[in-house]
Amino acid sequence: MIEIKNLTKRFGGLTAINNISFHVAHGEILGFLGPNGAGKTTTIRILTGFFPPTSGSAKVDGLDVFDDSLEVRKRLGYLPENVPLYNDMRVSSYLGFAASLKGVPKERGEKEVDRVINTCGLQPVRDRFIGKISKGFRQRVGIAQAIIGDPDVLILDEPTVGLDPKQIIEIRELIRSFSGQKTVILSSHILPEVSMTCGRVVIINEGRIVAEDTPENLTGKDSSRVMLEIEGPDKEIVEKLRTLHGVTNVSVDAYPGGGSSRYTVEMEKGKDVRGLLAQSVVESGWRLLEMRSSKPSLEDVFIRLVTEEVE
C-alpha cells in the first residue's frame, strides 16, 4: 500500500533523509520511530504531499505522491502532531466541514459525520465548541477528521501527546481497531505504546534507517538478561558474576530490604548462563532468592541503536 524507495531530501547543504527504503502492507500498523531531527517529519511531509523529494520515490496505492498528489491525498487521512482545529466551531460542524473538503457527497455527509463521531467516541461533545472540550476529546476530533471519508491510509503523528493514561489507552485501542482494515503509519515517542500497537517498527536516525523488524524480533536480537535477587555482599557478587563466561555486564538495580539486592546480568547473544549463575551464587555461600529471564524493552533497543549511530 505504501512503498518508499531510495528516498532522499536535501535542504541546501542539509540532508534530512538519506536514501531510505521501506514498505507498509495493506492493513498493517507500522511504528515509525526516531529522535528529534532524525527525519521522521520530513518523510511524513513527503508522503502527505507537502513537498517533493530530492530523489527517490514514495507511492501510495501505486500512485506517486508528487506526480499524483491529489489522488494520493484522497486516499490519505493525516493527523499532524499539532492538530489544526477551529476552536470556534462545534465538533459536528467542523467534521461536516472536513467531509466537504474531502469531497464526501453532500447526501452522505451527515451519515459520515455520525459514523466518525461514533467510531471516535465523540457523542458526549458532538454539539460543543472545540475550544471548550478537553485535550483528549480534541485528539479524538483530530483522528475523526483523519478517518472521515474512510481513507485507506492513515498517518498519525504523535496521536497521544499530552494525554493522561486513561486517554492514552482509549486512543491506543481506537488505533488498534484499524488493524487489518487500514494501513497506518504511527509516529510516536512513547515506545511502550508502539510495542502494544504496531506489528512492525522502522527506526530512523540521522536520516537513515537503522532498524526494521517486529517489536518482538527487535527486542529478541539484543543480548538476553537475567534478573537475580541475592542475599550477600553487593561488591563481591558483582565482581564474581562478571567473571563468568558469557556474562557481558552486571548491575545492581534495587535494594528490596532484608539484606538482599536485585541484579541485572546481561549475557552474550546465544548464551544461556543461568546454570553458571546459580552454581556460582550457591558455591559462594550466598542466598539466591529469585532468578528470572528478561528481554530488553523496545526503549532499550531504541537507545542502543541511536547511541551507536551517534558514536
GROMACS .gro file of C-alpha atoms in nm:
model
  311
    1MET     CA    1   0.000   0.000   0.000
    2ILE     CA    2   0.288   0.239   0.085
    3GLU     CA    3   0.623   0.198  -0.088
    4ILE     CA    4   0.925   0.421  -0.030
    5LYS     CA    5   1.234   0.359  -0.246
    6ASN     CA    6   1.573   0.531  -0.215
    7LEU     CA    7   1.407   0.844  -0.081
    8THR     CA    8   1.635   1.145  -0.023
    9LYS     CA    9   1.551   1.501   0.077
   10ARG     CA   10   1.804   1.782   0.098
   11PHE     CA   11   1.754   2.137   0.219
   12GLY     CA   12   2.055   2.324   0.083
   13GLY     CA   13   2.357   2.157   0.241
   14LEU     CA   14   2.146   1.962   0.493
   15THR     CA   15   2.042   1.606   0.411
   16ALA     CA   16   1.727   1.542   0.613
   17ILE     CA   17   1.671   1.187   0.484
   18ASN     CA   18   1.932   0.984   0.302
   19ASN     CA   19   1.835   0.704   0.061
   20ILE     CA   20   1.573   0.535   0.279
   21SER     CA   21   1.350   0.249   0.166
   22PHE     CA   22   1.064   0.066   0.337
   23HIS     CA   23   0.711  -0.050   0.268
   24VAL     CA   24   0.384  -0.083   0.459
   25ALA     CA   25   0.138  -0.357   0.360
   26HIS     CA   26  -0.238  -0.315   0.344
   27GLY     CA   27  -0.393  -0.341   0.690
   28GLU     CA   28  -0.057  -0.310   0.867
   29ILE     CA   29   0.016  -0.072   1.155
   30LEU     CA   30   0.378   0.046   1.130
   31GLY     CA   31   0.561   0.229   1.406
   32PHE     CA   32   0.791   0.500   1.271
   33LEU     CA   33   1.045   0.594   1.537
   34GLY     CA   34   1.342   0.824   1.572
   35PRO     CA   35   1.484   1.102   1.790
   36ASN     CA   36   1.413   1.468   1.716
   37GLY     CA   37   1.575   1.569   1.389
   38ALA     CA   38   1.604   1.210   1.266
   39GLY     CA   39   1.394   1.266   0.951
   40LYS     CA   40   1.052   1.138   1.060
   41THR     CA   41   0.863   1.460   0.995
   42THR     CA   42   1.036   1.513   0.660
   43THR     CA   43   0.935   1.164   0.548
   44ILE     CA   44   0.576   1.219   0.663
   45ARG     CA   45   0.556   1.554   0.486
   46ILE     CA   46   0.673   1.397   0.162
   47LEU     CA   47   0.415   1.118   0.198
   48THR     CA   48   0.138   1.369   0.261
   49GLY     CA   49   0.234   1.587  -0.036
   50PHE     CA   50   0.368   1.892   0.146
   51PHE     CA   51   0.687   1.892  -0.059
   52PRO     CA   52   0.862   1.670  -0.315
   53PRO     CA   53   1.170   1.453  -0.253
   54THR     CA   54   1.509   1.545  -0.389
   55SER     CA   55   1.541   1.195  -0.533
   56GLY     CA   56   1.381   0.853  -0.500
   57SER     CA   57   1.009   0.781  -0.488
   58ALA     CA   58   0.718   0.745  -0.248
   59LYS     CA   59   0.399   0.575  -0.360
   60VAL     CA   60   0.058   0.519  -0.201
   61ASP     CA   61  -0.158   0.250  -0.361
   62GLY     CA   62   0.073   0.258  -0.663
   63LEU     CA   63   0.038   0.635  -0.708
   64ASP     CA   64   0.339   0.867  -0.686
   65VAL     CA   65   0.292   1.122  -0.406
   66PHE     CA   66   0.434   1.401  -0.623
   67ASP     CA   67   0.308   1.319  -0.973
   68ASP     CA   68  -0.038   1.212  -0.850
   69SER     CA   69  -0.059   1.430  -0.541
   70LEU     CA   70  -0.434   1.498  -0.545
   71GLU     CA   71  -0.524   1.132  -0.597
   72VAL     CA   72  -0.289   1.029  -0.317
   73ARG     CA   73  -0.443   1.283  -0.079
   74LYS     CA   74  -0.787   1.137  -0.144
   75ARG     CA   75  -0.659   0.807  -0.008
   76LEU     CA   76  -0.488   0.960   0.298
   77GLY     CA   77  -0.604   1.059   0.643
   78TYR     CA   78  -0.348   1.269   0.830
   79LEU     CA   79  -0.322   1.365   1.196
   80PRO     CA   80  -0.032   1.609   1.249
   81GLU     CA   81   0.133   1.643   1.588
   82ASN     CA   82  -0.029   1.983   1.642
   83VAL     CA   83  -0.388   1.928   1.533
   84PRO     CA   84  -0.515   2.236   1.340
   85LEU     CA   85  -0.868   2.261   1.481
   86TYR     CA   86  -1.107   2.556   1.469
   87ASN     CA   87  -1.189   2.637   1.831
   88ASP     CA   88  -1.496   2.845   1.745
   89MET     CA   89  -1.669   2.561   1.558
   90ARG     CA   90  -1.881   2.289   1.711
   91VAL     CA   91  -1.745   1.934   1.678
   92SER     CA   92  -2.016   1.814   1.439
   93SER     CA   93  -1.994   2.131   1.226
   94TYR     CA   94  -1.616   2.103   1.199
   95LEU     CA   95  -1.637   1.738   1.092
   96GLY     CA   96  -1.903   1.829   0.835
   97PHE     CA   97  -1.667   2.096   0.704
   98ALA     CA   98  -1.383   1.839   0.688
   99ALA     CA   99  -1.612   1.598   0.500
  100SER     CA  100  -1.691   1.863   0.238
  101LEU     CA  101  -1.321   1.944   0.195
  102LYS     CA  102  -1.251   1.575   0.137
  103GLY     CA  103  -1.515   1.553  -0.131
  104VAL     CA  104  -1.770   1.345   0.057
  105PRO     CA  105  -2.100   1.384  -0.136
  106LYS     CA  106  -2.349   1.613   0.040
  107GLU     CA  107  -2.611   1.339   0.065
  108ARG     CA  108  -2.360   1.119   0.254
  109GLY     CA  109  -2.206   1.393   0.465
  110GLU     CA  110  -2.436   1.371   0.768
  111LYS     CA  111  -2.410   0.991   0.787
  112GLU     CA  112  -2.033   1.011   0.754
  113VAL     CA  113  -2.011   1.262   1.038
  114ASP     CA  114  -2.227   1.033   1.255
  115ARG     CA  115  -2.003   0.738   1.168
  116VAL     CA  116  -1.675   0.902   1.274
  117ILE     CA  117  -1.835   1.052   1.585
  118ASN     CA  118  -1.945   0.702   1.693
  119THR     CA  119  -1.612   0.545   1.596
  120CYS     CA  120  -1.411   0.801   1.794
  121GLY     CA  121  -1.643   0.819   2.094
  122LEU     CA  122  -1.735   1.184   2.043
  123GLN     CA  123  -2.108   1.155   2.119
  124PRO     CA  124  -2.082   1.343   2.454
  125VAL     CA  125  -1.927   1.650   2.287
  126ARG     CA  126  -2.067   1.647   1.934
  127ASP     CA  127  -2.254   1.979   1.985
  128ARG     CA  128  -1.989   2.154   2.196
  129PHE     CA  129  -1.739   2.411   2.074
  130ILE     CA  130  -1.398   2.257   2.008
  131GLY     CA  131  -1.230   2.524   2.218
  132LYS     CA  132  -1.433   2.413   2.520
  133ILE     CA  133  -1.355   2.041   2.518
  134SER     CA  134  -1.067   1.852   2.683
  135LYS     CA  135  -0.732   1.768   2.525
  136GLY     CA  136  -0.837   1.403   2.497
  137PHE     CA  137  -1.154   1.487   2.306
  138ARG     CA  138  -0.960   1.729   2.085
  139GLN     CA  139  -0.726   1.446   1.989
  140ARG     CA  140  -1.032   1.233   1.909
  141VAL     CA  141  -1.166   1.511   1.688
  142GLY     CA  142  -0.829   1.516   1.511
  143ILE     CA  143  -0.847   1.141   1.449
  144ALA     CA  144  -1.210   1.175   1.339
  145GLN     CA  145  -1.116   1.429   1.071
  146ALA     CA  146  -0.835   1.195   0.959
  147ILE     CA  147  -1.070   0.899   0.907
  148ILE     CA  148  -1.363   1.092   0.760
  149GLY     CA  149  -1.426   0.978   0.406
  150ASP     CA  150  -1.295   0.634   0.505
  151PRO     CA  151  -0.940   0.668   0.361
  152ASP     CA  152  -0.734   0.354   0.307
  153VAL     CA  153  -0.420   0.504   0.464
  154LEU     CA  154  -0.376   0.685   0.797
  155ILE     CA  155  -0.065   0.877   0.901
  156LEU     CA  156  -0.076   0.963   1.271
  157ASP     CA  157   0.197   1.184   1.416
  158GLU     CA  158   0.214   1.166   1.799
  159PRO     CA  159  -0.160   1.089   1.840
  160THR     CA  160  -0.143   1.059   2.220
  161VAL     CA  161   0.085   1.351   2.304
  162GLY     CA  162  -0.029   1.538   2.615
  163LEU     CA  163  -0.298   1.284   2.711
  164ASP     CA  164  -0.350   1.127   3.052
  165PRO     CA  165  -0.306   0.747   3.098
  166LYS     CA  166  -0.678   0.671   3.056
  167GLN     CA  167  -0.700   0.877   2.737
  168ILE     CA  168  -0.384   0.712   2.601
  169ILE     CA  169  -0.537   0.367   2.649
  170GLU     CA  170  -0.858   0.476   2.474
  171ILE     CA  171  -0.676   0.626   2.174
  172ARG     CA  172  -0.446   0.322   2.157
  173GLU     CA  173  -0.745   0.087   2.141
  174LEU     CA  174  -0.901   0.301   1.869
  175ILE     CA  175  -0.583   0.282   1.658
  176ARG     CA  176  -0.556  -0.094   1.713
  177SER     CA  177  -0.912  -0.133   1.583
  178PHE     CA  178  -0.787  -0.017   1.241
  179SER     CA  179  -0.557  -0.324   1.209
  180GLY     CA  180  -0.642  -0.530   0.904
  181GLN     CA  181  -0.871  -0.257   0.770
  182LYS     CA  182  -0.646   0.042   0.713
  183THR     CA  183  -0.277   0.096   0.651
  184VAL     CA  184  -0.140   0.303   0.938
  185ILE     CA  185   0.192   0.479   0.998
  186LEU     CA  186   0.218   0.574   1.364
  187SER     CA  187   0.494   0.812   1.468
  188SER     CA  188   0.540   0.833   1.844
  189HIS     CA  189   0.799   0.896   2.117
  190ILE     CA  190   0.604   0.671   2.357
  191LEU     CA  191   0.780   0.343   2.285
  192PRO     CA  192   0.565   0.112   2.503
  193GLU     CA  193   0.268   0.243   2.305
  194VAL     CA  194   0.436   0.140   1.980
  195SER     CA  195   0.514  -0.206   2.119
  196MET     CA  196   0.148  -0.261   2.208
  197THR     CA  197   0.001  -0.111   1.891
  198CYS     CA  198   0.229  -0.179   1.595
  199GLY     CA  199   0.304  -0.504   1.416
  200ARG     CA  200   0.631  -0.374   1.275
  201VAL     CA  201   0.875  -0.091   1.354
  202VAL     CA  202   1.108   0.124   1.144
  203ILE     CA  203   1.371   0.320   1.338
  204ILE     CA  204   1.534   0.617   1.166
  205ASN     CA  205   1.830   0.819   1.289
  206GLU     CA  206   2.027   1.098   1.121
  207GLY     CA  207   1.825   1.049   0.805
  208ARG     CA  208   1.899   0.676   0.769
  209ILE     CA  209   1.706   0.365   0.866
  210VAL     CA  210   1.895   0.181   1.140
  211ALA     CA  211   1.646  -0.099   1.214
  212GLU     CA  212   1.331  -0.253   1.068
  213ASP     CA  213   1.151  -0.553   1.220
  214THR     CA  214   0.871  -0.658   1.453
  215PRO     CA  215   0.897  -0.531   1.812
  216GLU     CA  216   0.941  -0.892   1.929
  217ASN     CA  217   1.230  -0.959   1.693
  218LEU     CA  218   1.400  -0.629   1.768
  219THR     CA  219   1.399  -0.693   2.141
  220GLY     CA  220   1.494  -1.058   2.090
  221LYS     CA  221   1.802  -0.965   1.886
  222ASP     CA  222   1.957  -0.780   2.177
  223SER     CA  223   2.154  -0.963   2.444
  224SER     CA  224   1.931  -1.150   2.687
  225ARG     CA  225   1.907  -1.054   3.050
  226VAL     CA  226   1.864  -1.240   3.377
  227MET     CA  227   1.720  -1.073   3.684
  228LEU     CA  228   1.853  -1.203   4.018
  229GLU     CA  229   1.775  -1.134   4.382
  230ILE     CA  230   2.065  -1.240   4.603
  231GLU     CA  231   2.137  -1.205   4.973
  232GLY     CA  232   2.505  -1.123   5.012
  233PRO     CA  233   2.775  -0.853   4.970
  234ASP     CA  234   2.698  -0.641   4.663
  235LYS     CA  235   3.054  -0.563   4.558
  236GLU     CA  236   3.174  -0.922   4.579
  237ILE     CA  237   2.865  -1.052   4.398
  238VAL     CA  238   2.907  -0.810   4.108
  239GLU     CA  239   3.280  -0.887   4.076
  240LYS     CA  240   3.220  -1.264   4.089
  241LEU     CA  241   2.935  -1.273   3.836
  242ARG     CA  242   3.125  -1.052   3.590
  243THR     CA  243   3.400  -1.316   3.567
  244LEU     CA  244   3.162  -1.585   3.436
  245HIS     CA  245   3.198  -1.689   3.073
  246GLY     CA  246   2.915  -1.540   2.862
  247VAL     CA  247   2.837  -1.254   3.101
  248THR     CA  248   2.882  -0.906   2.949
  249ASN     CA  249   2.764  -0.684   3.233
  250VAL     CA  250   2.628  -0.693   3.589
  251SER     CA  251   2.450  -0.405   3.762
  252VAL     CA  252   2.276  -0.356   4.097
  253ASP     CA  253   1.919  -0.235   4.035
  254ALA     CA  254   1.740  -0.220   4.369
  255TYR     CA  255   1.760  -0.287   4.740
  256PRO     CA  256   1.429  -0.451   4.845
  257GLY     CA  257   1.548  -0.486   5.206
  258GLY     CA  258   1.623  -0.781   5.432
  259GLY     CA  259   1.988  -0.788   5.327
  260SER     CA  260   1.918  -0.873   4.961
  261SER     CA  261   1.976  -0.682   4.638
  262ARG     CA  262   1.844  -0.718   4.283
  263TYR     CA  263   2.089  -0.753   3.995
  264THR     CA  264   2.062  -0.742   3.617
  265VAL     CA  265   2.301  -0.976   3.437
  266GLU     CA  266   2.342  -0.926   3.063
  267MET     CA  267   2.450  -1.225   2.853
  268GLU     CA  268   2.614  -1.258   2.515
  269LYS     CA  269   2.380  -1.331   2.225
  270GLY     CA  270   2.306  -1.702   2.206
  271LYS     CA  271   2.447  -1.772   2.553
  272ASP     CA  272   2.249  -1.908   2.847
  273VAL     CA  273   2.445  -1.867   3.169
  274ARG     CA  274   2.162  -1.922   3.418
  275GLY     CA  275   2.310  -2.251   3.536
  276LEU     CA  276   2.650  -2.093   3.589
  277LEU     CA  277   2.494  -1.802   3.775
  278ALA     CA  278   2.304  -2.028   4.015
  279GLN     CA  279   2.607  -2.251   4.072
  280SER     CA  280   2.837  -1.955   4.136
  281VAL     CA  281   2.597  -1.795   4.387
  282VAL     CA  282   2.544  -2.119   4.582
  283GLU     CA  283   2.913  -2.215   4.585
  284SER     CA  284   2.999  -1.867   4.717
  285GLY     CA  285   2.767  -1.921   5.013
  286TRP     CA  286   2.516  -1.652   4.914
  287ARG     CA  287   2.139  -1.699   4.914
  288LEU     CA  288   1.968  -1.700   4.571
  289LEU     CA  289   1.614  -1.575   4.636
  290GLU     CA  290   1.496  -1.524   4.276
  291MET     CA  291   1.606  -1.576   3.915
  292ARG     CA  292   1.409  -1.490   3.602
  293SER     CA  293   1.483  -1.417   3.238
  294SER     CA  294   1.408  -1.073   3.096
  295LYS     CA  295   1.429  -0.931   2.745
  296PRO     CA  296   1.526  -0.568   2.687
  297SER     CA  297   1.240  -0.332   2.609
  298LEU     CA  298   1.191  -0.155   2.278
  299GLU     CA  299   1.311   0.159   2.455
  300ASP     CA  300   1.640  -0.018   2.542
  301VAL     CA  301   1.686  -0.122   2.179
  302PHE     CA  302   1.599   0.226   2.053
  303ILE     CA  303   1.851   0.395   2.284
  304ARG     CA  304   2.123   0.145   2.191
  305LEU     CA  305   2.069   0.193   1.816
  306VAL     CA  306   2.060   0.572   1.837
  307THR     CA  307   2.367   0.579   2.064
  308GLU     CA  308   2.562   0.351   1.830
  309GLU     CA  309   2.481   0.578   1.538
  310VAL     CA  310   2.596   0.886   1.726
  311GLU     CA  311   2.921   0.719   1.826
   0.00000   0.00000   0.00000
